[in-house]
PDB file of C-alpha atoms in Angstrom:
ATOM      1  CA  MET A 241      89.308  68.271 122.365  1.00 37.00           C
ATOM      2  CA  PRO A 242      87.835  71.083 120.589  1.00 43.00           C
ATOM      3  CA  ASP A 243      85.165  71.973 118.485  1.00 45.00           C
ATOM      4  CA  SER A 244      86.040  71.152 115.136  1.00 49.00           C
ATOM      5  CA  SER A 245      82.635  72.247 113.297  1.00 56.00           C
ATOM      6  CA  LYS A 246      82.398  75.788 115.574  1.00 70.00           C
ATOM      7  CA  ARG A 247      86.191  76.830 114.179  1.00 81.00           C
ATOM      8  CA  PRO A 248      86.847  79.268 111.443  1.00 88.00           C
ATOM      9  CA  PRO A 249      86.506  78.484 107.751  1.00 92.00           C
ATOM     10  CA  ARG A 250      90.435  78.336 105.829  1.00 95.00           C
ATOM     11  CA  LEU A 251      91.257  82.333 104.895  1.00 97.00           C
ATOM     12  CA  ILE A 252      93.088  82.342 101.572  1.00 98.00           C
ATOM     13  CA  LEU A 253      94.034  84.853  99.708  1.00 98.00           C
ATOM     14  CA  ALA A 254      95.476  83.832  96.034  1.00 97.00           C
ATOM     15  CA  SER A 255      97.742  86.453  95.756  1.00 95.00           C
ATOM     16  CA  SER A 256     101.348  87.176  95.017  1.00 92.00           C
ATOM     17  CA  SER A 257     102.252  90.643  96.208  1.00 91.00           C
ATOM     18  CA  PRO A 258     103.231  91.822  99.421  1.00 92.00           C
ATOM     19  CA  TYR A 259     101.292  94.880  99.419  1.00 91.00           C
ATOM     20  CA  ARG A 260      98.021  92.393 100.079  1.00 95.00           C
ATOM     21  CA  ARG A 261      99.261  90.490 102.367  1.00 96.00           C
ATOM     22  CA  GLU A 262     100.646  93.847 104.374  1.00 96.00           C
ATOM     23  CA  LEU A 263      96.866  95.086 103.976  1.00 96.00           C
ATOM     24  CA  LEU A 264      95.276  91.537 105.631  1.00 97.00           C
ATOM     25  CA  GLU A 265      97.386  91.236 107.790  1.00 97.00           C
ATOM     26  CA  ARG A 266      95.736  94.776 109.673  1.00 96.00           C
ATOM     27  CA  LEU A 267      92.673  92.322 110.558  1.00 96.00           C
ATOM     28  CA  ARG A 268      94.964  89.966 112.652  1.00 94.00           C
ATOM     29  CA  ILE A 269      93.254  87.134 111.463  1.00 94.00           C
ATOM     30  CA  PRO A 270      95.058  83.625 110.035  1.00 95.00           C
ATOM     31  CA  PHE A 271      95.486  82.985 107.260  1.00 97.00           C
ATOM     32  CA  ASP A 272      97.708  81.556 104.240  1.00 97.00           C
ATOM     33  CA  VAL A 273      98.571  82.624 101.087  1.00 97.00           C
ATOM     34  CA  LEU A 274      98.555  80.937  97.708  1.00 97.00           C
ATOM     35  CA  VAL A 275      99.847  82.148  94.708  1.00 95.00           C
ATOM     36  CA  PRO A 276      96.401  81.381  91.065  1.00 94.00           C
ATOM     37  CA  ALA A 277      98.576  81.041  87.630  1.00 89.00           C
ATOM     38  CA  ILE A 278      96.424  82.726  85.772  1.00 90.00           C
ATOM     39  CA  ASP A 279      96.982  84.519  82.762  1.00 87.00           C
ATOM     40  CA  GLU A 280      96.304  88.476  83.261  1.00 87.00           C
ATOM     41  CA  THR A 281      95.854  89.874  79.572  1.00 87.00           C
ATOM     42  CA  PRO A 282      92.760  92.209  79.336  1.00 87.00           C
ATOM     43  CA  LEU A 283      90.752  90.596  77.353  1.00 89.00           C
ATOM     44  CA  GLU A 284      90.091  92.793  73.844  1.00 89.00           C
ATOM     45  CA  GLY A 285      87.295  95.516  73.994  1.00 88.00           C
ATOM     46  CA  GLU A 286      87.187  94.779  78.146  1.00 90.00           C
ATOM     47  CA  SER A 287      86.768  97.715  79.842  1.00 91.00           C
ATOM     48  CA  PRO A 288      88.615  97.989  83.007  1.00 90.00           C
ATOM     49  CA  GLU A 289      85.483  98.090  85.467  1.00 91.00           C
ATOM     50  CA  ASP A 290      84.939  94.050  83.709  1.00 94.00           C
ATOM     51  CA  THR A 291      89.405  92.632  83.612  1.00 93.00           C
ATOM     52  CA  ALA A 292      89.489  93.853  87.145  1.00 94.00           C
ATOM     53  CA  LEU A 293      86.007  92.212  88.221  1.00 96.00           C
ATOM     54  CA  ARG A 294      86.990  88.887  86.001  1.00 96.00           C
ATOM     55  CA  LEU A 295      89.873  88.996  87.281  1.00 96.00           C
ATOM     56  CA  SER A 296      89.103  88.564  91.093  1.00 97.00           C
ATOM     57  CA  GLN A 297      86.629  86.167  90.468  1.00 97.00           C
ATOM     58  CA  ALA A 298      90.122  83.972  88.701  1.00 97.00           C
ATOM     59  CA  LYS A 299      92.117  84.462  90.721  1.00 97.00           C
ATOM     60  CA  ALA A 300      89.578  83.349  93.615  1.00 97.00           C
ATOM     61  CA  ARG A 301      88.745  80.554  91.971  1.00 97.00           C
ATOM     62  CA  ALA A 302      92.370  79.524  90.708  1.00 96.00           C
ATOM     63  CA  VAL A 303      93.093  78.647  93.921  1.00 96.00           C
ATOM     64  CA  ALA A 304      89.890  77.175  95.042  1.00 95.00           C
ATOM     65  CA  ALA A 305      90.375  73.943  91.680  1.00 93.00           C
ATOM     66  CA  GLY A 306      93.719  73.144  93.494  1.00 92.00           C
ATOM     67  CA  LEU A 307      91.873  72.502  96.854  1.00 92.00           C
ATOM     68  CA  ALA A 308      91.303  68.929  99.093  1.00 84.00           C
ATOM     69  CA  THR A 309      88.052  68.112  97.181  1.00 81.00           C
ATOM     70  CA  GLY A 310      85.225  68.937 100.521  1.00 81.00           C
ATOM     71  CA  GLU A 311      87.208  71.651 102.251  1.00 87.00           C
ATOM     72  CA  ARG A 312      85.427  74.721 103.148  1.00 92.00           C
ATOM     73  CA  ALA A 313      87.463  77.554 102.509  1.00 96.00           C
ATOM     74  CA  LEU A 314      86.961  81.432 101.976  1.00 97.00           C
ATOM     75  CA  ILE A 315      89.119  82.816  99.720  1.00 98.00           C
ATOM     76  CA  ILE A 316      89.935  86.197  98.536  1.00 98.00           C
ATOM     77  CA  GLY A 317      90.957  87.526  94.462  1.00 98.00           C
ATOM     78  CA  SER A 318      91.785  90.616  93.921  1.00 96.00           C
ATOM     79  CA  ASP A 319      92.944  93.035  90.974  1.00 94.00           C
ATOM     80  CA  GLN A 320      93.765  96.613  89.797  1.00 93.00           C
ATOM     81  CA  VAL A 321      93.284  97.885  87.202  1.00 92.00           C
ATOM     82  CA  ALA A 322      93.727 101.935  86.190  1.00 92.00           C
ATOM     83  CA  THR A 323      92.458 103.744  83.625  1.00 93.00           C
ATOM     84  CA  TYR A 324      92.388 107.350  82.160  1.00 90.00           C
ATOM     85  CA  ASP A 325      90.988 108.856  79.155  1.00 87.00           C
ATOM     86  CA  GLY A 326      89.904 104.904  78.076  1.00 80.00           C
ATOM     87  CA  HIS A 327      94.302 103.751  78.798  1.00 83.00           C
ATOM     88  CA  GLN A 328      94.310 101.174  81.110  1.00 87.00           C
ATOM     89  CA  ILE A 329      97.611 100.903  82.536  1.00 87.00           C
ATOM     90  CA  GLY A 330      99.481  97.195  83.637  1.00 83.00           C
ATOM     91  CA  LYS A 331     102.688  97.085  86.159  1.00 86.00           C
ATOM     92  CA  PRO A 332     105.295  99.220  84.313  1.00 93.00           C
ATOM     93  CA  ARG A 333     107.882  96.447  85.142  1.00 92.00           C
ATOM     94  CA  THR A 334     110.662  98.529  83.656  1.00 96.00           C
ATOM     95  CA  HIS A 335     112.057 103.015  85.067  1.00 97.00           C
ATOM     96  CA  ASP A 336     111.674 103.594  81.068  1.00 97.00           C
ATOM     97  CA  LYS A 337     107.781 102.376  81.179  1.00 96.00           C
ATOM     98  CA  ALA A 338     107.259 103.501  85.216  1.00 96.00           C
ATOM     99  CA  LEU A 339     108.680 106.801  84.022  1.00 97.00           C
ATOM    100  CA  ALA A 340     106.245 107.424  81.047  1.00 96.00           C
ATOM    101  CA  GLN A 341     102.775 106.842  82.585  1.00 95.00           C
ATOM    102  CA  LEU A 342     103.496 109.273  85.379  1.00 96.00           C
ATOM    103  CA  GLN A 343     104.470 111.793  82.797  1.00 97.00           C
ATOM    104  CA  ALA A 344     101.053 110.723  80.160  1.00 95.00           C
ATOM    105  CA  MET A 345      99.045 111.025  83.665  1.00 95.00           C
ATOM    106  CA  ARG A 346     100.655 113.961  85.051  1.00 94.00           C
ATOM    107  CA  GLY A 347      97.778 117.249  86.073  1.00 95.00           C
ATOM    108  CA  ARG A 348      95.756 114.220  85.104  1.00 95.00           C
ATOM    109  CA  GLU A 349      92.287 111.874  87.457  1.00 96.00           C
ATOM    110  CA  VAL A 350      93.164 108.910  86.955  1.00 96.00           C
ATOM    111  CA  LEU A 351      90.265 106.191  88.106  1.00 96.00           C
ATOM    112  CA  PHE A 352      92.143 103.341  90.209  1.00 95.00           C
ATOM    113  CA  HIS A 353      89.992  99.690  90.036  1.00 95.00           C
ATOM    114  CA  SER A 354      90.162  97.341  92.925  1.00 95.00           C
ATOM    115  CA  ALA A 355      87.964  95.214  92.590  1.00 97.00           C
ATOM    116  CA  LEU A 356      87.544  92.032  95.068  1.00 98.00           C
ATOM    117  CA  CYS A 357      86.184  89.216  95.416  1.00 98.00           C
ATOM    118  CA  LEU A 358      85.657  86.743  98.191  1.00 98.00           C
ATOM    119  CA  LEU A 359      85.112  82.647  96.879  1.00 98.00           C
ATOM    120  CA  ASP A 360      83.316  80.090  99.072  1.00 96.00           C
ATOM    121  CA  SER A 361      85.026  76.861  98.402  1.00 95.00           C
ATOM    122  CA  ALA A 362      82.288  75.147  99.496  1.00 92.00           C
ATOM    123  CA  SER A 363      79.005  76.609  97.950  1.00 93.00           C
ATOM    124  CA  ASP A 364      80.735  78.028  94.763  1.00 93.00           C
ATOM    125  CA  ASP A 365      79.565  81.427  95.754  1.00 94.00           C
ATOM    126  CA  ALA A 366      81.043  84.333  94.966  1.00 96.00           C
ATOM    127  CA  GLU A 367      81.100  88.330  95.929  1.00 96.00           C
ATOM    128  CA  THR A 368      82.492  90.420  93.881  1.00 97.00           C
ATOM    129  CA  VAL A 369      83.096  94.180  93.766  1.00 97.00           C
ATOM    130  CA  ASP A 370      84.994  97.258  91.981  1.00 96.00           C
ATOM    131  CA  VAL A 371      86.033  99.635  94.142  1.00 97.00           C
ATOM    132  CA  ILE A 372      86.969 103.234  92.894  1.00 96.00           C
ATOM    133  CA  THR A 373      89.200 105.660  93.996  1.00 97.00           C
ATOM    134  CA  LYS A 374      89.985 108.755  92.136  1.00 97.00           C
ATOM    135  CA  VAL A 375      93.585 110.444  92.109  1.00 97.00           C
ATOM    136  CA  ARG A 376      94.465 113.091  90.658  1.00 97.00           C
ATOM    137  CA  PHE A 377      98.317 113.349  89.620  1.00 97.00           C
ATOM    138  CA  ARG A 378     100.398 116.768  90.725  1.00 97.00           C
ATOM    139  CA  ALA A 379     102.554 118.166  87.416  1.00 97.00           C
ATOM    140  CA  LEU A 380     105.923 117.685  88.395  1.00 97.00           C
ATOM    141  CA  SER A 381     108.683 117.813  86.160  1.00 97.00           C
ATOM    142  CA  ASP A 382     110.612 114.739  84.572  1.00 97.00           C
ATOM    143  CA  ALA A 383     113.855 115.269  87.303  1.00 98.00           C
ATOM    144  CA  ALA A 384     110.863 114.857  89.661  1.00 98.00           C
ATOM    145  CA  LEU A 385     109.055 111.880  88.555  1.00 97.00           C
ATOM    146  CA  ASP A 386     113.063 110.497  87.458  1.00 97.00           C
ATOM    147  CA  ALA A 387     114.475 110.651  91.202  1.00 97.00           C
ATOM    148  CA  TYR A 388     111.138 109.174  92.154  1.00 97.00           C
ATOM    149  CA  LEU A 389     111.307 106.205  90.051  1.00 97.00           C
ATOM    150  CA  HIS A 390     114.948 105.837  91.181  1.00 97.00           C
ATOM    151  CA  THR A 391     113.660 106.743  95.310  1.00 97.00           C
ATOM    152  CA  GLU A 392     110.677 104.092  95.016  1.00 96.00           C
ATOM    153  CA  THR A 393     111.224 101.679  92.735  1.00 95.00           C
ATOM    154  CA  PRO A 394     107.843 101.181  92.375  1.00 94.00           C
ATOM    155  CA  TYR A 395     107.837  98.656  88.976  1.00 94.00           C
ATOM    156  CA  ASP A 396     105.953  96.391  90.475  1.00 89.00           C
ATOM    157  CA  CYS A 397     102.275  98.650  91.094  1.00 88.00           C
ATOM    158  CA  ALA A 398      99.536 100.101  88.931  1.00 86.00           C
ATOM    159  CA  GLY A 399     100.693 103.550  88.181  1.00 89.00           C
ATOM    160  CA  SER A 400     104.104 103.667  89.008  1.00 93.00           C
ATOM    161  CA  ALA A 401     103.556 105.437  92.703  1.00 93.00           C
ATOM    162  CA  LYS A 402     102.865 104.046  95.685  1.00 92.00           C
ATOM    163  CA  ALA A 403     100.524 105.514  97.522  1.00 91.00           C
ATOM    164  CA  GLU A 404     101.801 104.426 100.882  1.00 91.00           C
ATOM    165  CA  GLY A 405     105.158 105.584 100.665  1.00 93.00           C
ATOM    166  CA  LEU A 406     107.277 108.759  98.726  1.00 96.00           C
ATOM    167  CA  GLY A 407     104.682 108.609  95.867  1.00 96.00           C
ATOM    168  CA  ILE A 408     102.153 109.945  97.623  1.00 96.00           C
ATOM    169  CA  ALA A 409     104.143 112.989  97.219  1.00 97.00           C
ATOM    170  CA  LEU A 410     103.526 112.943  93.757  1.00 97.00           C
ATOM    171  CA  LEU A 411      99.095 113.546  94.290  1.00 97.00           C
ATOM    172  CA  ASP A 412      96.770 116.012  94.646  1.00 97.00           C
ATOM    173  CA  ALA A 413      93.802 115.137  95.567  1.00 97.00           C
ATOM    174  CA  ILE A 414      92.400 111.544  96.379  1.00 96.00           C
ATOM    175  CA  GLU A 415      89.104 110.485  96.122  1.00 96.00           C
ATOM    176  CA  SER A 416      87.747 106.940  97.158  1.00 94.00           C
ATOM    177  CA  ASP A 417      84.799 105.021 100.141  1.00 93.00           C
ATOM    178  CA  ASP A 418      88.130 102.784 101.321  1.00 94.00           C
ATOM    179  CA  PRO A 419      91.649 104.588 102.150  1.00 91.00           C
ATOM    180  CA  THR A 420      93.019 100.499 101.712  1.00 95.00           C
ATOM    181  CA  ALA A 421      91.912 100.012  97.663  1.00 96.00           C
ATOM    182  CA  LEU A 422      93.797 102.878  96.367  1.00 94.00           C
ATOM    183  CA  ILE A 423      97.233 100.300  98.091  1.00 92.00           C
ATOM    184  CA  GLY A 424      95.278  97.362  96.406  1.00 91.00           C
ATOM    185  CA  LEU A 425      93.407  95.368  99.046  1.00 96.00           C
ATOM    186  CA  PRO A 426      89.482  96.992  99.510  1.00 97.00           C
ATOM    187  CA  LEU A 427      89.878  96.419 103.842  1.00 98.00           C
ATOM    188  CA  ILE A 428      86.190  97.738 104.199  1.00 97.00           C
ATOM    189  CA  ALA A 429      84.872  96.085 101.460  1.00 97.00           C
ATOM    190  CA  LEU A 430      86.300  92.940 102.662  1.00 98.00           C
ATOM    191  CA  THR A 431      85.348  92.847 105.933  1.00 97.00           C
ATOM    192  CA  ARG A 432      81.835  93.692 104.811  1.00 97.00           C
ATOM    193  CA  MET A 433      81.906  89.857 102.646  1.00 97.00           C
ATOM    194  CA  LEU A 434      83.736  88.241 106.081  1.00 97.00           C
ATOM    195  CA  LEU A 435      81.093  89.771 108.279  1.00 95.00           C
ATOM    196  CA  ALA A 436      78.105  88.686 105.477  1.00 94.00           C
ATOM    197  CA  ALA A 437      79.645  85.330 105.205  1.00 94.00           C
ATOM    198  CA  GLY A 438      79.563  84.190 108.846  1.00 91.00           C
ATOM    199  CA  TYR A 439      83.334  85.045 110.202  1.00 94.00           C
ATOM    200  CA  PRO A 440      84.307  85.561 113.191  1.00 90.00           C
ATOM    201  CA  LEU A 441      86.056  88.674 112.419  1.00 89.00           C
ATOM    202  CA  LEU A 442      86.373  90.387 115.663  1.00 85.00           C
ATOM    203  CA  GLU A 443      85.879  87.057 118.022  1.00 76.00           C
ATOM    204  CA  ALA A 444      88.725  85.160 116.319  1.00 48.00           C
ATOM    205  CA  GLN A 445      91.431  88.014 117.522  1.00 46.00           C
TER     206      GLN A 445
END
């Protein structure tokens, strides 16, 4: 009979995002997906960085609260907030709001705060990090922006552009320590956290 004490802890992605799920699948390790029920409204006077960090931890803790007593899991929470000139940019949800976002950002540099939390449900220890990506948008015409939105419909993406798809054509430059951060889940930071937590990342293939 296999020794259950040597099994790695359960890994849970606390997210409803298909993009984060697809990114985590790149690591080829087993994980479950549980959707946290939290209010993602920024607090009054809260900085974009603080919003992203708070929500990433809140998502992980919301999932941890629903686990069975004594169950150990490593729970991944993540949140992304975009900002330019001090304005926070959320998910547009509609075509008109997405177009307004892209019009406001063209020719500008936008900061994407991709916050990550790894929570150990047994010890309640939570490690968090904010990975910043600087993105400069091209100054494209209204017609080009409208055509892009109709093609890719990125209405569930902060910033209204999918950098992993056609949205890359809207961008003039990307600067980041982690190329996956802009898509929504910083895998370099996450693998660092998992290895530090003793998760057998490479041995679990």
